[in-house]
Tab-separated table of C-alpha atoms in Angstrom:
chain	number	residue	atom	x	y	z
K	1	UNK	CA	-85.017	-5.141	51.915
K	2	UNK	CA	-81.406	-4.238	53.325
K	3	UNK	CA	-79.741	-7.521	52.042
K	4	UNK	CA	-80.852	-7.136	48.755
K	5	UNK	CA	-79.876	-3.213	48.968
K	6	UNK	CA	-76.397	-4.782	50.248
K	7	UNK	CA	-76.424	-7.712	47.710
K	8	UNK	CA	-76.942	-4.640	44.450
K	9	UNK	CA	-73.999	-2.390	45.541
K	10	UNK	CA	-72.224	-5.737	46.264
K	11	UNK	CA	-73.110	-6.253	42.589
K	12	UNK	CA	-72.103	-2.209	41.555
K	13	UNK	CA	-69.046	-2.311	42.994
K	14	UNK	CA	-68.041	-5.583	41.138
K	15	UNK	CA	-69.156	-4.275	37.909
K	16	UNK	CA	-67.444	-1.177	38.587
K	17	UNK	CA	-64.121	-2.798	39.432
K	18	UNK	CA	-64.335	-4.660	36.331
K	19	UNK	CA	-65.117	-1.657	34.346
K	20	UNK	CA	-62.628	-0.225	36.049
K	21	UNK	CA	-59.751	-2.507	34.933
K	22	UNK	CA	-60.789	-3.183	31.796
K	23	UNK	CA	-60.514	0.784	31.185
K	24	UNK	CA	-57.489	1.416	32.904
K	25	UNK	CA	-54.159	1.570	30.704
K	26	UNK	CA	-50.698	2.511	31.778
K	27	UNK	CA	-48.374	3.840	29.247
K	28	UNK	CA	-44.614	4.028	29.878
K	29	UNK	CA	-42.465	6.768	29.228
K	30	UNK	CA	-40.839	5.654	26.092
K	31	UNK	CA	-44.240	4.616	24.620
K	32	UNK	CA	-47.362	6.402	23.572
K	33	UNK	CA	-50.500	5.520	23.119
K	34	UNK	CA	-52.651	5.244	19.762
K	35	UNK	CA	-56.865	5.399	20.596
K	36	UNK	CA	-58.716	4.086	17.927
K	37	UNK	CA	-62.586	5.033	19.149
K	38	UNK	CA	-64.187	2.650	16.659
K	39	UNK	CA	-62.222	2.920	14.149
K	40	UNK	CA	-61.451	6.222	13.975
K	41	UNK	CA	-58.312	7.901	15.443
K	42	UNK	CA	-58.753	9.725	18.509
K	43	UNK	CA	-57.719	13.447	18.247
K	44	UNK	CA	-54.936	12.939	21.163
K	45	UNK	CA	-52.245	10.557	21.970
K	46	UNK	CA	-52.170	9.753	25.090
K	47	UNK	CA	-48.816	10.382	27.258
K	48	UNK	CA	-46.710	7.848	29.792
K	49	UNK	CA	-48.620	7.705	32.665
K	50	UNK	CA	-52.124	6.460	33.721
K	51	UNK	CA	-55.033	6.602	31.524
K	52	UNK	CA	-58.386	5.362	30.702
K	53	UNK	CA	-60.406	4.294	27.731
K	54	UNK	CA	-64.110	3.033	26.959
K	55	UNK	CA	-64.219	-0.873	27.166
K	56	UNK	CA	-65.263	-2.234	23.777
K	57	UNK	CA	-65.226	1.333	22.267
K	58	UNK	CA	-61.883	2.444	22.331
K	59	UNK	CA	-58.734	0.131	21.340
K	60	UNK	CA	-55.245	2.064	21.798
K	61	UNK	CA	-52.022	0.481	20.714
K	62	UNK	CA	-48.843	1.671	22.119
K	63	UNK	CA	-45.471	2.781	19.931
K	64	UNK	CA	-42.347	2.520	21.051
K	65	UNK	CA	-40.428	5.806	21.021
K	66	UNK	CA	-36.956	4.562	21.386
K	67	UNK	CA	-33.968	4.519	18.901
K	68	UNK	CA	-34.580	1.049	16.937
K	69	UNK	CA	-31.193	-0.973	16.082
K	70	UNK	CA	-32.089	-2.862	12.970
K	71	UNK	CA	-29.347	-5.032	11.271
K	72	UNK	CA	-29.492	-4.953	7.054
K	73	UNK	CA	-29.063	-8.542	5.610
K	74	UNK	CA	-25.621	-9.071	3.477
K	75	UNK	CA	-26.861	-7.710	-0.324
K	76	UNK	CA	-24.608	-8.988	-2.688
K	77	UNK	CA	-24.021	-6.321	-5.668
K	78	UNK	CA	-21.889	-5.274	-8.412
K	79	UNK	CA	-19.866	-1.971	-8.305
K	80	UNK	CA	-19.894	0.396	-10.770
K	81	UNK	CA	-16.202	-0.774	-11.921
K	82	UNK	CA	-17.305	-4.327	-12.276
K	83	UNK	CA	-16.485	-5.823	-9.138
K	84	UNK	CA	-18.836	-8.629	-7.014
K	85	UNK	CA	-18.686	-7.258	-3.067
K	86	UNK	CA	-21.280	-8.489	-0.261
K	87	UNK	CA	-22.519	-5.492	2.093
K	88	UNK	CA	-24.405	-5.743	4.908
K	89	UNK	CA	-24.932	-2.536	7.296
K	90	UNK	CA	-27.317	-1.229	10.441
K	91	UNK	CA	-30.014	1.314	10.399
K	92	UNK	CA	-30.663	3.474	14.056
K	93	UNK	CA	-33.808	4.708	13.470
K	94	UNK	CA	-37.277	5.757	15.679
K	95	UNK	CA	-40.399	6.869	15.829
K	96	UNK	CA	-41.427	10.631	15.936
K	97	UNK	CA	-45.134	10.608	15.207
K	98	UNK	CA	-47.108	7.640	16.995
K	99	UNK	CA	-50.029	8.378	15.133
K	100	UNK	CA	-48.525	8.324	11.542
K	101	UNK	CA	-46.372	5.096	12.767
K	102	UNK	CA	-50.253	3.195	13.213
K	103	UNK	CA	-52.240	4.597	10.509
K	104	UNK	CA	-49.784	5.099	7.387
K	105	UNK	CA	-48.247	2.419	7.689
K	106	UNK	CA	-49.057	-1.113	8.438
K	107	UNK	CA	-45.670	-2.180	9.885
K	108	UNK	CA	-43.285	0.319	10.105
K	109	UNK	CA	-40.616	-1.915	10.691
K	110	UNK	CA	-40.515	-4.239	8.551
K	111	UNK	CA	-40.971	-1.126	5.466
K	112	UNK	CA	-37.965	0.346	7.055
K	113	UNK	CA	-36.316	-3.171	6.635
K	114	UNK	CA	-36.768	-3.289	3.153
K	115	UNK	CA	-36.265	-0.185	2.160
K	116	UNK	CA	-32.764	-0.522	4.071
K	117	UNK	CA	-32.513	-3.332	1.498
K	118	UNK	CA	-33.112	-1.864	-1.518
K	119	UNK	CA	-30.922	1.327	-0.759
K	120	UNK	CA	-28.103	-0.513	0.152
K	121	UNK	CA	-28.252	-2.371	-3.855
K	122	UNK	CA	-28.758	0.966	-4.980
K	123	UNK	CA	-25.906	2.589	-3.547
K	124	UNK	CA	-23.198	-0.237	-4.184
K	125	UNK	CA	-24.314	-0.266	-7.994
K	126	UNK	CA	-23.424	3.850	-7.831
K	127	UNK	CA	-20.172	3.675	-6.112
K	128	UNK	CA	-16.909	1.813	-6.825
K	129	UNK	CA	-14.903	-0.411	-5.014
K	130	UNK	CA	-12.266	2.081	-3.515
K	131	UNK	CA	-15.196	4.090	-2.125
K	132	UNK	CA	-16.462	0.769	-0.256
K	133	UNK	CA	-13.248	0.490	1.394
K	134	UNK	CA	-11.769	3.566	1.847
K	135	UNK	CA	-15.159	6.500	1.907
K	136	UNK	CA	-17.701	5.348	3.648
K	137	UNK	CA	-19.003	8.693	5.201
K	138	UNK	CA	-19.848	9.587	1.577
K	139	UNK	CA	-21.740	6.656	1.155
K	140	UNK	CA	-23.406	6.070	4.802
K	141	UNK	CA	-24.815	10.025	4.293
K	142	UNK	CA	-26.020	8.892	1.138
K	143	UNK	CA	-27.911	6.160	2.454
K	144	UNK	CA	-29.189	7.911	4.869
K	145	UNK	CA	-30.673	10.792	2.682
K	146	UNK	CA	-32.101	7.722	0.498
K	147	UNK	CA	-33.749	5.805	3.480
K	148	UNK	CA	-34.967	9.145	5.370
K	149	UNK	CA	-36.803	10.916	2.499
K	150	UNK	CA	-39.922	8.415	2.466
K	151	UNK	CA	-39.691	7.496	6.265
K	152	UNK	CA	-40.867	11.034	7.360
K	153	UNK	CA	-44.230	10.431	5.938
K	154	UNK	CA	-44.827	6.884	7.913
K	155	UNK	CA	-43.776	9.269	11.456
K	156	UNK	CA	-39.893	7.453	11.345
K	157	UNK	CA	-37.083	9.468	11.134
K	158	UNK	CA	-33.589	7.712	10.390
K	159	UNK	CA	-30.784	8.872	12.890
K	160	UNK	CA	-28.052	7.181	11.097
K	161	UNK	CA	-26.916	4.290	8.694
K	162	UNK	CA	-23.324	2.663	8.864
K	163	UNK	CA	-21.828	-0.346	6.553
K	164	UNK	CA	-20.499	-2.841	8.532
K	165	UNK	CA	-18.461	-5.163	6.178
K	166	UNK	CA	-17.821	-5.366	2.984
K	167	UNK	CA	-16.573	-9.062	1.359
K	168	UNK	CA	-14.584	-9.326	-1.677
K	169	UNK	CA	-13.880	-11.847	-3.447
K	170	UNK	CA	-10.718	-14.427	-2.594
K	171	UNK	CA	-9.360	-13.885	-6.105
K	172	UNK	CA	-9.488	-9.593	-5.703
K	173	UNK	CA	-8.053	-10.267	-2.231
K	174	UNK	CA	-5.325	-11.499	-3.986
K	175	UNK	CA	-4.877	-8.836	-6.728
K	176	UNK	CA	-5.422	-6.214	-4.087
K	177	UNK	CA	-2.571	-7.892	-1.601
K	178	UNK	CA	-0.048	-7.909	-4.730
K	179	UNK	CA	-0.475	-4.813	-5.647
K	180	UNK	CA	0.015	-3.239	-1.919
K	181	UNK	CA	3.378	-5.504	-2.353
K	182	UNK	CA	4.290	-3.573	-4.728
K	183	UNK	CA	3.275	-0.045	-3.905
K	184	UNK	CA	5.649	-1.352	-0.345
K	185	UNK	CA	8.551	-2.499	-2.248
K	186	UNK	CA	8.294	0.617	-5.107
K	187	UNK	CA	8.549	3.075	-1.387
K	188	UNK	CA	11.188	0.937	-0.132
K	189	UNK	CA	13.256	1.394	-3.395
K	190	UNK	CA	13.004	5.198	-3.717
K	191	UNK	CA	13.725	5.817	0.033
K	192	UNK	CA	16.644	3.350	-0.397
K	193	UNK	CA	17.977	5.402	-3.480
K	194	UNK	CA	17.519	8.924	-1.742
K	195	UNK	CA	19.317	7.685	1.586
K	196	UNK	CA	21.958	6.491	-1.377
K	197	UNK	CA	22.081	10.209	-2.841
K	198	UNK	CA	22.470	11.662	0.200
K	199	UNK	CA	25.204	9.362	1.344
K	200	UNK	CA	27.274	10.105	-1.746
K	201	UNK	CA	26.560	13.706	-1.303
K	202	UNK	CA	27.837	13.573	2.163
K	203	UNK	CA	31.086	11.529	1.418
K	204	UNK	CA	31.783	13.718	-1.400
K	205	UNK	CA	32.281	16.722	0.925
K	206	UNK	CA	34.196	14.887	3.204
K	207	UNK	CA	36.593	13.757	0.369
K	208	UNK	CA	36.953	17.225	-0.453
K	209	UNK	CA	37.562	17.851	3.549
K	210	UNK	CA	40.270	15.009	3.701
K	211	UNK	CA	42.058	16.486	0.223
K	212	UNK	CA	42.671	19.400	1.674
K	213	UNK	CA	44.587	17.895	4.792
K	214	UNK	CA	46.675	14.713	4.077
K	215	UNK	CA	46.721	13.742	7.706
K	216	UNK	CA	42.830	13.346	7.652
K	217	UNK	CA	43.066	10.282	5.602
K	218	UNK	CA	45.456	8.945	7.616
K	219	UNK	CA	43.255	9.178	10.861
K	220	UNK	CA	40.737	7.624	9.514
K	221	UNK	CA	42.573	4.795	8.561
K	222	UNK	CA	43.879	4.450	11.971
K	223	UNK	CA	40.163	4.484	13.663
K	224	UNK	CA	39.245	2.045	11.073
K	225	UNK	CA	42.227	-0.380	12.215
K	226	UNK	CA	40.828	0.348	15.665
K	227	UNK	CA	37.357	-0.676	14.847
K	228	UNK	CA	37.867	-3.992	13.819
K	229	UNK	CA	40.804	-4.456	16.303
K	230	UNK	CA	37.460	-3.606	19.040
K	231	UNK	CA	35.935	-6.722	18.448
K	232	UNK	CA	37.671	-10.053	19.498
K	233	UNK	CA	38.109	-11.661	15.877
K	234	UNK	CA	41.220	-13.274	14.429
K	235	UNK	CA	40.845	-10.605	11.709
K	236	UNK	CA	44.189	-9.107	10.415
K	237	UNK	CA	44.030	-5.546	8.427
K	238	UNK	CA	47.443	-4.455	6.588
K	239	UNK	CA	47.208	-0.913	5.513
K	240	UNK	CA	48.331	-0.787	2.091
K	241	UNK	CA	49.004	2.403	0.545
K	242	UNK	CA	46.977	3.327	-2.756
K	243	UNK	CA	50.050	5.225	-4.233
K	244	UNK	CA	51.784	1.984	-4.430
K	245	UNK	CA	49.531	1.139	-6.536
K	246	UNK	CA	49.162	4.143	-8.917
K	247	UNK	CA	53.001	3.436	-9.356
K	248	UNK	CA	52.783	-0.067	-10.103
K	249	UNK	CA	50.007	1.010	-12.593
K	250	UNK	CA	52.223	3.226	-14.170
K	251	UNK	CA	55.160	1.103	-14.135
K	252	UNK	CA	52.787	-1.693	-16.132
K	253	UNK	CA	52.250	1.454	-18.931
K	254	UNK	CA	55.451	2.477	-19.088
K	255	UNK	CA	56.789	-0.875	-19.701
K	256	UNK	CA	54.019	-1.551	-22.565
K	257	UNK	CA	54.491	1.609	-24.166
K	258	UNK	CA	58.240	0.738	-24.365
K	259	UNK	CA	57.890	-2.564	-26.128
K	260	UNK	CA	55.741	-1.106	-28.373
K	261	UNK	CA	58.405	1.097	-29.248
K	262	UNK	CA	61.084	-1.577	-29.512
K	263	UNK	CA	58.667	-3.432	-31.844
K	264	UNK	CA	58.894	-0.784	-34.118
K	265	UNK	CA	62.595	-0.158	-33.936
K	266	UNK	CA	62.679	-3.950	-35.064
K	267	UNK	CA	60.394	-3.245	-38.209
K	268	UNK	CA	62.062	-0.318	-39.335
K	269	UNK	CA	65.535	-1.411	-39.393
K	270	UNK	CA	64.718	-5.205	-40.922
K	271	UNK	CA	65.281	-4.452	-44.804
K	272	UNK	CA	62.237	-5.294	-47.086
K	273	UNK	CA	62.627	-8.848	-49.745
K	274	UNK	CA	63.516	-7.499	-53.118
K	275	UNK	CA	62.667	-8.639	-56.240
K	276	UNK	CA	64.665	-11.618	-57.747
K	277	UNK	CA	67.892	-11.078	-59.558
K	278	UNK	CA	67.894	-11.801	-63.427
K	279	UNK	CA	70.012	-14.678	-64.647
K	280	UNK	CA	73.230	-14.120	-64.982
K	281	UNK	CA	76.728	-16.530	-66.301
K	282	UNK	CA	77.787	-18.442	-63.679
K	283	UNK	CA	80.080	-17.257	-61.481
K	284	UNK	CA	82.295	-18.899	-58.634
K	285	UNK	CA	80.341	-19.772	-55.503
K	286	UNK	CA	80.568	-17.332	-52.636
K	287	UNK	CA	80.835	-18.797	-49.107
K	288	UNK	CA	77.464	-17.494	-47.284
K	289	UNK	CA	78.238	-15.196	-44.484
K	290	UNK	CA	77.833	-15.859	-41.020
K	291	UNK	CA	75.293	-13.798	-38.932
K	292	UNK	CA	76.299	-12.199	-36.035
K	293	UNK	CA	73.788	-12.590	-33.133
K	294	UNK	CA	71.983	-10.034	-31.606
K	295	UNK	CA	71.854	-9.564	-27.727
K	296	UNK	CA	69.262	-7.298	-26.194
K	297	UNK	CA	71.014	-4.857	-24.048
K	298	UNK	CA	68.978	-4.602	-20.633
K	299	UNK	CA	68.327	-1.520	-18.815
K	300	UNK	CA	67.144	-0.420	-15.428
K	301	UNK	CA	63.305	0.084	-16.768
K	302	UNK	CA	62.953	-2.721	-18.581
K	303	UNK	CA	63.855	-3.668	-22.128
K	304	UNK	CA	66.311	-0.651	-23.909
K	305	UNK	CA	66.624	0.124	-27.568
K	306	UNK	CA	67.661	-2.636	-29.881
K	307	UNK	CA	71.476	-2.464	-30.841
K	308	UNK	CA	73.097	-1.297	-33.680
K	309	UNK	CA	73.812	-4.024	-36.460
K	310	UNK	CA	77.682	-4.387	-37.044
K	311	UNK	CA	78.399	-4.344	-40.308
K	312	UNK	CA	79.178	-7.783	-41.796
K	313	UNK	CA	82.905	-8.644	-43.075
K	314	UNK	CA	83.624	-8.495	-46.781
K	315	UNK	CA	83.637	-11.514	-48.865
K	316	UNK	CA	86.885	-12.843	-49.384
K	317	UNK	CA	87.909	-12.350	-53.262
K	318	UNK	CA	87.673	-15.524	-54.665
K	319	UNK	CA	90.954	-16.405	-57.600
């Protein structure tokens, strides 16, 4: 009688240990815990920590609470002004309600997955290419409003949504890298003309500085002569004075305007061809005159007025 009293709470204790461990559950404190009593959801979830459930009655699956990192596939799209891109992006999203997470929806991931995909086509038909490149905040708030709005009712909330790349094509590469040439080279030439304005400004008021003091000019051609001299060059500098040159310049007109001038004396004095004589009886031939030559008369600027003609001597009377 006492080993078979011994032998059944051998037995109860073994059963109850089995019970026991089939029952017991330990949920961790990012996860909670789903019971399904059969079939039906249990009216609590359970917490992290220890619990226990019936053995073929209950079935509880556990959600993980944490902040999901879920990479979007490269969608390839084009933008509202016409242009092919590829855009892939990441979604942070997590869970908020276990229970809505098991029953609503049958994987929660993978319909956050595609509905990261079809958001992400949606927004690059809407937008243009500048706003791909240059504002994504816009856009990443926009997908997030667009990816959060049906997520609440499967117990998902969507922290945040960020494009990661964007890839253009090699030939609008190309356009886009001339065109930044040229926007450099267009600033380079209007900075280069405004340092030019300035610098003409400035070495106008100097020139008006230096006018007013002759000596000023000539300082600054001796620091100039000691500028080059600084270096050790086999350059030679001769100062030559500009009003040398204004007088040779005016020398060179002076001289022009006076053989114009002679020129004219010439014309004016040369008598005009008349018209021919009329037939008349012959008469004796005359011996033709001889001419006199004419010598220029040099002066100290250059060529003077022509000289007078001498008169020429009478004919001799003929018997």
């Amino acid at each position: 009688m006492v080993e078979e009293l011994v032998t059944a709470g051998v037995g109860l204790a073994c059963a109850g240990a089995v019970y026991f461990l089939a029952a017991a559950r330990v949920v961790k404190q990012y996860e909670r815990g789903v019971v399904l009593r059969l079939g039906k959801l249990a009216s609590a979830v359970r917490g992290p920590g220890f619990t226990m459930i019936i053995p073929g009655i209950d079935r509880m699956r556990k959600v993980n609470m944490q902040i999901v990192t879920m990479p979007v596939p490269a969608q390839e799209g084009i933008t509202r002004d016409n242009v092919t891109v590829r855009v892939d992006a990441v979604v942070y999203f997590k869970v908020v309600d276990a229970a809505d997470a098991v029953v609503r929806v049958e994987d929660y991931r993978f319909a956050v997955s595609q509905m990261a995909q079809t958001s992400l086509r949606s927004i690059i038909g809407k937008s243009e290419l500048d706003d791909l490149l240059s504002n994504r905040e816009k856009l990443n708030q926009g997908l997030e409003l667009m990816m959060d709005s049906p997520a609440i009712g499967w117990g998902v909330t969507v922290d945040r949504v960020e494009i990661k790349d964007v890839s253009l094509p090699e030939t609008m590469k190309r356009s886009m890298a001339r065109q930044a040439e040229a926007t450099r080279d267009r600033r380079a030439r209007v900075i280069n003309a405004d340092a030019e304005l300035q610098a003409s400004k400035k070495l106008a008021e100097a020139a008006a500085a230096m006018s007013d003091q002759p000596a000023a000019l000539q300082l600054r051609l001796l620091q100039t002569v000691v500028a080059v001299a600084a270096e050790k060059n086999s350059t030679l500098v001769l100062p030559f004075p500009v009003e040398l040159l204004r007088f040779l310049e005016r020398s060179g007109l002076q001289a022009q305007a006076q053989t114009a001038q002679a020129e004219a004396e010439r014309e004016r004095v040369q008598p005009p061809a008349g018209p021919a004589a009329p037939e008349a009886s012959p008469t004796p031939e005359v011996p033709p005159t001889p001419e006199v030559p004419r010598t220029p008369v040099e002066s100290g600027d250059g060529m003077g007025p022509l000289p007078q003609l001498e008169e020429l001597p009478e004919a001799e009377n003929l018997p």
